[in-house]
Amino acid sequence: MNHEVDFKLITKARVCLRGEFVGILEKESEEKTIFQYDEEYCARGKAQISTSLPVRREPYISRQLHPFFDNLITEGWLLQHTEKVFHIDKSNRFALLMATGKSPIGAVTIHPLDFLESEIDLTKFFKDDLELQQLVPFNDTPVPNFNRCPSCFKAVDSGSIHQRCAKKMWGTTKKLSVGLDPTAPQTSFARVIYGGSISGAQKKGMFRLNPSKGLLTPVPSGAQYILKPNGVYPELPENEHVTMAIAKKLGFDVPPFSILHIDQIGIIFAIKRFDQFENEALMVEDMGQVICVPSSDKYQSSNEKIAAAIAKYSSAPTIDLNKFYRRLIFSYFIGNADMHLKNWSLLENPKAKGSYMLSPCYDFLNTRLPIPQERIDIGLLLNGKSRNLKWTYFRNFGEKIKIPKKMVEEPFEKLESWLNTTEEYVSASMLSDSSKEKYLEIVKFRCKILKGD
């Protein structure tokens, strides 16, 4: 590890939006952090970096790191690597942001300054560490006994992907390979921490594709894809793959996704980033950022508060509230108890910069399958409850947030269709036979509750 930078000693950083200087973030003391928009930026009438940080000349002062910035910091497995590599305790949020904030998800970037207030060239300091990891291409190989396109889930010859699906997902029909360290393949996924970050507890990494070579390389910045190998719990990539495929079939807004199979690692779930449009970064805010809740408290809120935020900040609130309502019911139906604040986001409209819409779906899994002892049902409170939810809670919630009556009833009317699709897709999935059986047991039980049986 190159020790020329001690991130714990950095107290100031430039904040940029799509490369344009916006303001200064400063840690004045252990109990005082300040974000100040630049005077010239204010005068030009430019866009705010967050719904919770409207442009103004007065500084934003907080005791801890403001939740917008706090939620840029990586989580879970990647956070553990960050602590170990940079010798930063997870409680030192400012230092963690200085190490990994140069290339987070979204359009806002953090650029640490030295004591002379010159920007620190992190690329230079990380160069030795990244070059120590000698990457070798590992070829993507067919998944045994899987006869579905890994992107659209329609039937195909074993191991193949439709050319149109490959083009949509990867931009190429070339055979793919993944650059990994042969001595520790999974550790290669953590290369993102050298200046970049992704939220979420699962193992994951950011990868950039060279379309002419068909080579995916783990990188801290400039990535188009997020790849997730197997983690602490078994079959997470297979689980997320089939759950996202079901959601796509049922008409939910899902980014392009696929599966890679590397013999040395196993199944890898791959998804295309949705915070990029025509080579330009789009602003993304998870609901922790929107309603000012730090990452550590991402389960300490309610679906009512999310609905209020959508109503306030979406440029098409009626449409987005209906999407939110449908996704919430689907999450319960499919056994997904991890829909906390960071798994709901607002995305900048690429055709109307500065305005927001509900982002596409992400991190959809049947969480009850790997964690049968789960004590919550959907992640956040609904009608003041976190477990033993009833179908009436969802219907009343839809009415409360003023969803049109027809739209309130629509998910309940389609439950049988949802169940049929789930049975078909899970049966054809890459999950083991025992996991398929348990997955369907969970969904059938949830379906009965939603039917009021």
C-alpha positions as a printed Julia matrix, in Angstrom:
453×3 Matrix{Float64}:
   0.0     0.0     0.0
   1.29    3.47   -0.93
   1.26    5.49    2.32
   1.9     8.96    0.86
  -1.71    9.99    1.53
  -3.25    9.77    4.99
  -6.93   10.4     4.36
  -7.54   10.91    8.07
  -5.55   14.17    7.88
  -7.49   15.66    4.96
  -9.98   18.33    6.05
 -11.1    19.96    2.8
 -12.34   18.93   -0.65
 -13.68   20.45   -3.84
 -17.17   19.33   -4.82
 -17.95   19.11   -8.54
 -21.05   18.43  -10.62
 -20.22   16.82  -13.98
 -16.7    18.2   -13.63
 -17.77   21.76  -12.84
 -16.62   23.23   -9.52
 -19.62   23.71   -7.23
 -18.26   24.43   -3.76
 -16.1    23.37   -0.82
 -16.72   20.63    1.74
 -14.72   21.14    4.94
 -14.3    19.29    8.21
 -13.69   22.16   10.62
 -13.65   19.95   13.72
 -14.82   16.55   14.9
 -18.25   18.08   15.51
 -18.55   20.55   12.64
 -18.67   19.94    8.89
 -19.44   22.7     6.4
 -20.54   22.67    2.77
 -20.42   26.05    1.03
 -21.55   26.68   -2.54
 -19.07   28.75   -4.53
 -20.09   32.42   -4.88
 -19.64   32.44   -8.66
 -21.57   29.18   -9.0
 -24.46   30.75   -7.08
 -24.36   33.87   -9.25
 -24.65   31.82  -12.45
 -27.93   30.26  -11.3
 -26.63   26.72  -11.63
 -28.26   23.45  -10.52
 -28.25   22.22   -6.94
 -26.24   19.08   -6.21
 -29.05   17.62   -4.12
 -32.71   18.15   -3.35
 -31.58   18.53    0.27
 -28.93   21.14   -0.62
 -30.6    23.92   -2.65
 -28.18   26.5    -4.04
 -27.69   29.34   -1.57
 -24.9    31.63   -0.41
 -25.2    30.65    3.26
 -23.13   27.61    4.3
 -24.68   24.28    5.24
 -23.36   23.41    8.7
 -23.82   19.99   10.29
 -22.44   18.19   13.33
 -21.56   15.15   11.26
 -21.09   14.7     7.54
 -24.27   15.87    5.78
 -26.43   12.84    4.8
 -26.09   13.65    1.09
 -22.32   13.16    1.32
 -22.54   10.37    3.9
 -24.64    8.27    1.53
 -21.98    8.52   -1.19
 -19.71    6.28    0.9
 -19.42    2.6     0.07
 -21.0    -0.1     2.27
 -20.75   -3.72    3.33
 -18.0    -5.85    1.8
 -16.42   -2.89   -0.01
 -16.45   -0.81    3.17
 -14.58   -3.58    4.98
 -11.93   -3.51    2.25
 -11.73    0.28    2.43
 -11.15    0.18    6.2
  -8.43   -2.44    5.81
  -6.59   -0.92    2.83
  -6.61    2.71    3.98
  -6.54    2.08    7.75
  -9.67    4.18    8.25
 -12.25    3.26   10.87
 -15.79    3.1     9.5
 -16.84    5.8    11.99
 -14.54    8.34   10.28
 -16.99    9.19    7.53
 -15.13   12.25    6.24
 -11.9    10.28    5.71
 -13.78    7.46    3.96
 -15.35    9.99    1.61
 -11.95   11.51    0.85
 -10.62    8.07   -0.12
 -13.54    6.89   -2.26
 -15.54    9.96   -3.3
 -13.85   10.86   -6.57
 -16.06    8.52   -8.59
 -19.28    7.53   -6.8
 -22.56    6.66   -8.48
 -24.16    9.8    -9.94
 -22.81   13.12  -11.19
 -21.39   14.64   -7.99
 -17.69   14.01   -7.31
 -15.42   14.78   -4.35
 -11.81   15.92   -4.86
  -9.64   16.05   -1.7
  -7.24   18.97   -1.2
  -3.85   19.03    0.49
  -2.78   21.57    3.15
  -1.89   24.04    0.36
  -5.44   23.59   -1.01
  -4.18   21.92   -4.17
  -6.12   18.93   -5.47
  -4.51   15.61   -4.56
  -3.87   13.45   -7.62
  -5.32   10.17   -6.37
  -4.58    8.44   -9.67
  -0.88    8.99   -9.03
  -1.01    7.72   -5.45
  -3.1     4.66   -6.29
  -1.04    3.73   -9.35
   1.36    1.4    -7.53
  -1.42   -0.38   -5.64
  -3.41   -1.06   -8.8
  -0.38   -2.17  -10.79
   0.5    -4.72   -8.1
  -2.68   -6.58   -9.04
  -1.78   -8.36  -12.26
  -5.06   -8.97  -14.07
  -5.55  -11.99  -16.31
  -8.55  -12.45  -18.67
 -10.93  -15.2   -17.57
 -13.37  -16.3   -20.26
 -17.13  -16.23  -19.86
 -18.39  -19.79  -20.36
 -21.89  -21.25  -20.77
 -23.88  -21.99  -17.62
 -24.51  -25.75  -17.54
 -28.14  -26.82  -17.97
 -29.45  -23.27  -18.46
 -31.41  -22.85  -21.67
 -32.58  -19.26  -21.38
 -31.1   -16.03  -22.7
 -29.41  -14.5   -19.62
 -30.71  -11.07  -20.57
 -34.33  -11.48  -21.73
 -34.91  -14.94  -20.17
 -36.5   -16.33  -23.34
 -35.61  -19.85  -24.45
 -32.36  -20.24  -26.44
 -29.79  -22.91  -27.19
 -27.7   -23.76  -24.14
 -25.14  -21.11  -23.21
 -26.12  -18.51  -25.78
 -27.44  -14.97  -25.62
 -29.57  -13.34  -28.31
 -27.43  -11.06  -30.46
 -29.88   -8.19  -29.98
 -29.76   -8.72  -26.21
 -25.95   -8.81  -26.23
 -25.89   -5.6   -28.24
 -28.31   -3.87  -25.86
 -26.45   -5.01  -22.75
 -22.82   -4.96  -23.85
 -22.77   -2.94  -27.07
 -21.0    -5.86  -28.75
 -21.63   -9.48  -29.7
 -18.04  -10.53  -29.0
 -17.28  -13.32  -26.57
 -16.57  -11.72  -23.2
 -13.8   -12.15  -20.67
 -13.26  -10.62  -17.23
  -9.88   -9.32  -16.04
  -9.17  -10.7   -12.56
  -6.21  -11.31  -10.28
  -5.56  -15.08  -10.65
  -4.28  -15.37   -7.06
  -7.39  -13.75   -5.53
 -10.1   -13.34   -8.2
 -12.83  -11.98   -5.91
 -10.52   -9.35   -4.42
 -10.33   -7.78   -7.89
 -13.92   -6.61   -7.45
 -12.7    -4.28   -4.67
 -10.53   -2.21   -7.04
 -13.39    0.3    -7.12
 -12.38    1.58   -3.66
  -9.29    3.29   -5.09
 -11.24    6.49   -5.59
 -14.71    5.11   -6.28
 -17.68    3.71   -4.36
 -20.93    1.77   -4.66
 -23.54    1.29   -1.97
 -24.96   -2.07   -0.92
 -23.82   -4.9     1.35
 -23.21   -7.51   -1.37
 -19.86   -8.22   -2.97
 -19.66   -6.13   -6.11
 -17.35   -4.12   -8.31
 -17.35   -1.55  -11.11
 -16.18   -2.78  -14.52
 -15.33   -1.03  -17.76
 -15.8    -2.87  -21.06
 -13.38   -2.62  -23.95
 -15.85   -3.53  -26.74
 -13.17   -4.25  -29.34
 -11.6    -6.89  -27.07
 -14.72   -7.95  -25.19
 -12.72   -7.48  -21.98
 -14.3    -6.3   -18.72
 -11.79   -4.71  -16.34
 -12.39   -3.7   -12.68
 -11.84    0.05  -12.35
 -12.39    2.86   -9.81
 -13.86    5.2   -12.45
 -15.22    5.17  -15.97
 -17.18    1.95  -15.49
 -20.36    1.13  -17.39
 -21.28   -1.99  -15.42
 -21.7    -3.32  -11.9
 -20.77   -6.98  -11.45
 -21.76   -9.06   -8.42
 -20.15  -12.45   -7.66
 -21.3   -14.87   -5.0
 -21.0   -13.55   -1.47
 -21.65  -14.46    2.14
 -25.04  -15.95    1.31
 -25.31  -18.68   -1.35
 -26.78  -18.14   -4.83
 -27.24  -14.36   -4.59
 -26.37  -13.77   -8.28
 -28.81  -16.49   -9.37
 -31.44  -15.06   -7.01
 -31.07  -11.48   -8.23
 -30.99  -12.61  -11.85
 -34.3   -14.46  -11.76
 -35.97  -11.8    -9.57
 -34.99   -9.01  -11.95
 -36.1   -11.15  -14.9
 -39.52  -11.63  -13.29
 -39.78   -7.89  -12.64
 -38.9    -7.13  -16.25
 -41.48   -9.6   -17.58
 -44.15   -8.03  -15.35
 -43.51   -4.59  -16.84
 -41.3    -2.97  -14.21
 -38.59   -0.54  -15.32
 -35.4    -2.62  -15.15
 -31.95   -1.7   -16.55
 -30.28   -4.12  -18.98
 -28.78   -7.07  -17.08
 -27.17  -10.42  -17.78
 -25.12  -13.25  -16.31
 -21.45  -14.1   -16.67
 -20.05  -17.51  -15.78
 -16.38  -17.68  -14.84
 -15.13  -21.17  -13.91
 -12.83  -19.83  -11.16
 -15.63  -17.8    -9.51
 -18.98  -19.15  -10.65
 -22.06  -17.12  -11.55
 -21.75  -13.32  -11.69
 -24.77  -11.03  -11.98
 -24.09   -8.04  -14.25
 -26.18   -4.9   -14.59
 -25.73   -1.8   -16.73
 -25.46    1.5   -14.86
 -28.47    3.77  -15.34
 -26.76    6.96  -14.11
 -25.12    7.54  -17.5
 -26.67    8.89  -20.7
 -24.75    9.48  -23.91
 -21.42    9.54  -22.03
 -22.67   12.07  -19.49
 -23.25   11.42  -15.78
 -26.75   11.89  -14.4
 -27.53   12.95  -10.85
 -28.87   10.17   -8.64
 -30.1    10.54   -5.09
 -31.14    7.64   -2.93
 -33.91    8.35   -0.46
 -31.45    8.59    2.42
 -29.96   11.59    0.65
 -33.34   13.05   -0.28
 -34.85   12.95    3.21
 -31.53   13.51    5.03
 -30.98   10.19    6.78
 -27.39    8.89    7.15
 -26.44    5.54    5.67
 -26.3     3.87    9.1
 -30.0     4.61    9.65
 -31.24    3.45    6.24
 -33.87    1.16    7.83
 -35.12    3.87   10.21
 -37.85    5.45    8.1
 -41.15    4.7     6.42
 -42.66    4.18    3.0
 -44.95    7.12    3.74
 -41.88    9.39    3.89
 -40.62    8.05    0.57
 -44.01    8.73   -1.01
 -43.94   12.28    0.34
 -40.47   12.81   -1.16
 -41.6    11.5    -4.55
 -44.66   13.77   -4.45
 -42.45   16.75   -3.64
 -39.48   16.24   -5.96
 -40.6    14.13   -8.93
 -41.35   16.0   -12.15
 -44.17   13.48  -12.75
 -45.4    12.66   -9.23
 -48.62   10.86  -10.21
 -46.76    8.47  -12.52
 -43.9     7.9   -10.09
 -46.14    7.36   -7.08
 -47.99    4.67   -9.01
 -44.64    3.06   -9.93
 -43.55    3.2    -6.3
 -46.82    1.63   -5.14
 -46.56   -1.25   -7.65
 -42.9    -1.89   -6.78
 -43.72   -1.93   -3.08
 -46.38   -4.59   -3.54
 -44.09   -6.58   -5.84
 -41.28   -6.42   -3.27
 -43.58   -7.92   -0.65
 -44.91  -10.49   -3.12
 -41.42  -11.62   -4.16
 -40.06  -11.84   -0.6
 -37.77   -8.8    -0.75
 -37.36   -7.39    2.76
 -34.4    -5.16    1.91
 -36.16   -2.16    0.35
 -34.56    0.36    2.69
 -33.92    4.03    1.9
 -30.89    3.34   -0.29
 -32.8     0.98   -2.56
 -35.19    3.71   -3.71
 -33.72    6.56   -5.75
 -34.54    9.62   -7.79
 -32.75    9.91  -11.14
 -32.14   13.08  -13.1
 -34.19   13.18  -16.29
 -31.62   13.03  -19.13
 -33.9    15.11  -21.36
 -34.69   17.72  -18.7
 -31.57   18.3   -16.61
 -32.24   19.32  -13.04
 -35.61   17.52  -12.87
 -36.09   14.12  -11.25
 -38.0    10.9   -11.79
 -38.09    7.58   -9.96
 -35.03    5.58  -10.99
 -35.25    2.12  -12.57
 -35.44   -0.9   -10.24
 -32.27   -2.29   -8.7
 -31.21   -4.77   -6.0
 -34.38   -6.86   -6.35
 -33.93  -10.23   -4.6
 -35.95  -12.73   -2.66
 -34.12  -11.99    0.61
 -36.22  -14.42    2.63
 -34.6   -17.27    0.67
 -31.01  -16.76    1.98
 -32.18  -15.25    5.3
 -35.2   -17.29    6.47
 -34.92  -15.78    9.97
 -35.62  -12.26    8.64
 -37.87  -10.31   11.0
 -39.02   -7.55    8.64
 -41.23   -7.84    5.57
 -40.26   -5.06    3.12
 -37.47   -3.01    4.71
 -39.29    0.1     5.94
 -42.39    0.77    7.99
 -45.78    0.64    6.3
 -48.72    1.86    8.34
 -46.34    1.85   11.31
 -45.6    -1.88   10.88
 -42.47   -3.69    9.71
 -43.75   -7.28    9.89
 -46.94   -9.34    9.68
 -48.23   -6.99    7.01
 -51.76   -7.4     5.67
 -53.05   -6.8     2.16
 -55.23   -3.98    3.47
 -52.11   -2.04    4.53
 -51.02   -1.81    0.9
 -54.44   -0.87   -0.42
 -54.9     1.77    2.28
 -51.43    3.09    1.53
 -52.32    3.45   -2.16
 -55.44    5.41   -1.26
 -53.51    7.52    1.25
 -50.97    8.64   -1.35
 -53.83    9.39   -3.76
 -53.24    6.68   -6.35
 -56.28    6.5    -8.68
 -58.68    3.76   -7.52
 -58.16    1.72  -10.69
 -54.39    1.76  -10.12
 -54.82    0.83   -6.45
 -56.67   -2.35   -7.46
 -54.52   -3.26  -10.47
 -51.67   -5.14   -8.69
 -54.16   -7.24   -6.71
 -56.04   -8.14   -9.89
 -52.79   -9.33  -11.48
 -51.54  -11.49   -8.62
 -52.4   -14.74  -10.39
 -50.51  -13.6   -13.48
 -47.57  -12.54  -11.31
 -47.55  -15.96   -9.66
 -47.67  -17.82  -12.99
 -44.7   -15.86  -14.32
 -42.78  -16.41  -11.1
 -43.39  -20.17  -11.2
 -42.26  -20.36  -14.82
 -39.13  -18.25  -14.35
 -37.99  -19.74  -11.03
 -38.43  -23.27  -12.4
 -36.2   -22.37  -15.37
 -33.67  -20.4   -13.31
 -30.09  -21.22  -12.29
 -31.09  -21.73   -8.66
 -30.62  -25.18   -7.14
 -33.72  -27.38   -6.97
 -34.05  -26.88   -3.21
 -33.77  -23.1    -3.58
 -36.36  -23.09   -6.36
 -38.76  -24.93   -4.07
 -38.18  -22.56   -1.15
 -38.39  -19.46   -3.37
 -41.8   -20.52   -4.65
 -43.04  -21.46   -1.17
 -42.22  -17.93    0.02
 -43.94  -16.28   -2.94
 -47.05  -18.46   -2.74
 -47.39  -17.64    0.96
 -47.06  -13.91    0.26
 -49.5   -14.18   -2.63
 -52.13  -15.71   -0.32
 -51.73  -12.82    2.11
 -52.1   -10.26   -0.69
 -55.27  -12.04   -1.83
 -56.66  -11.76    1.68
 -56.89  -15.55    2.11
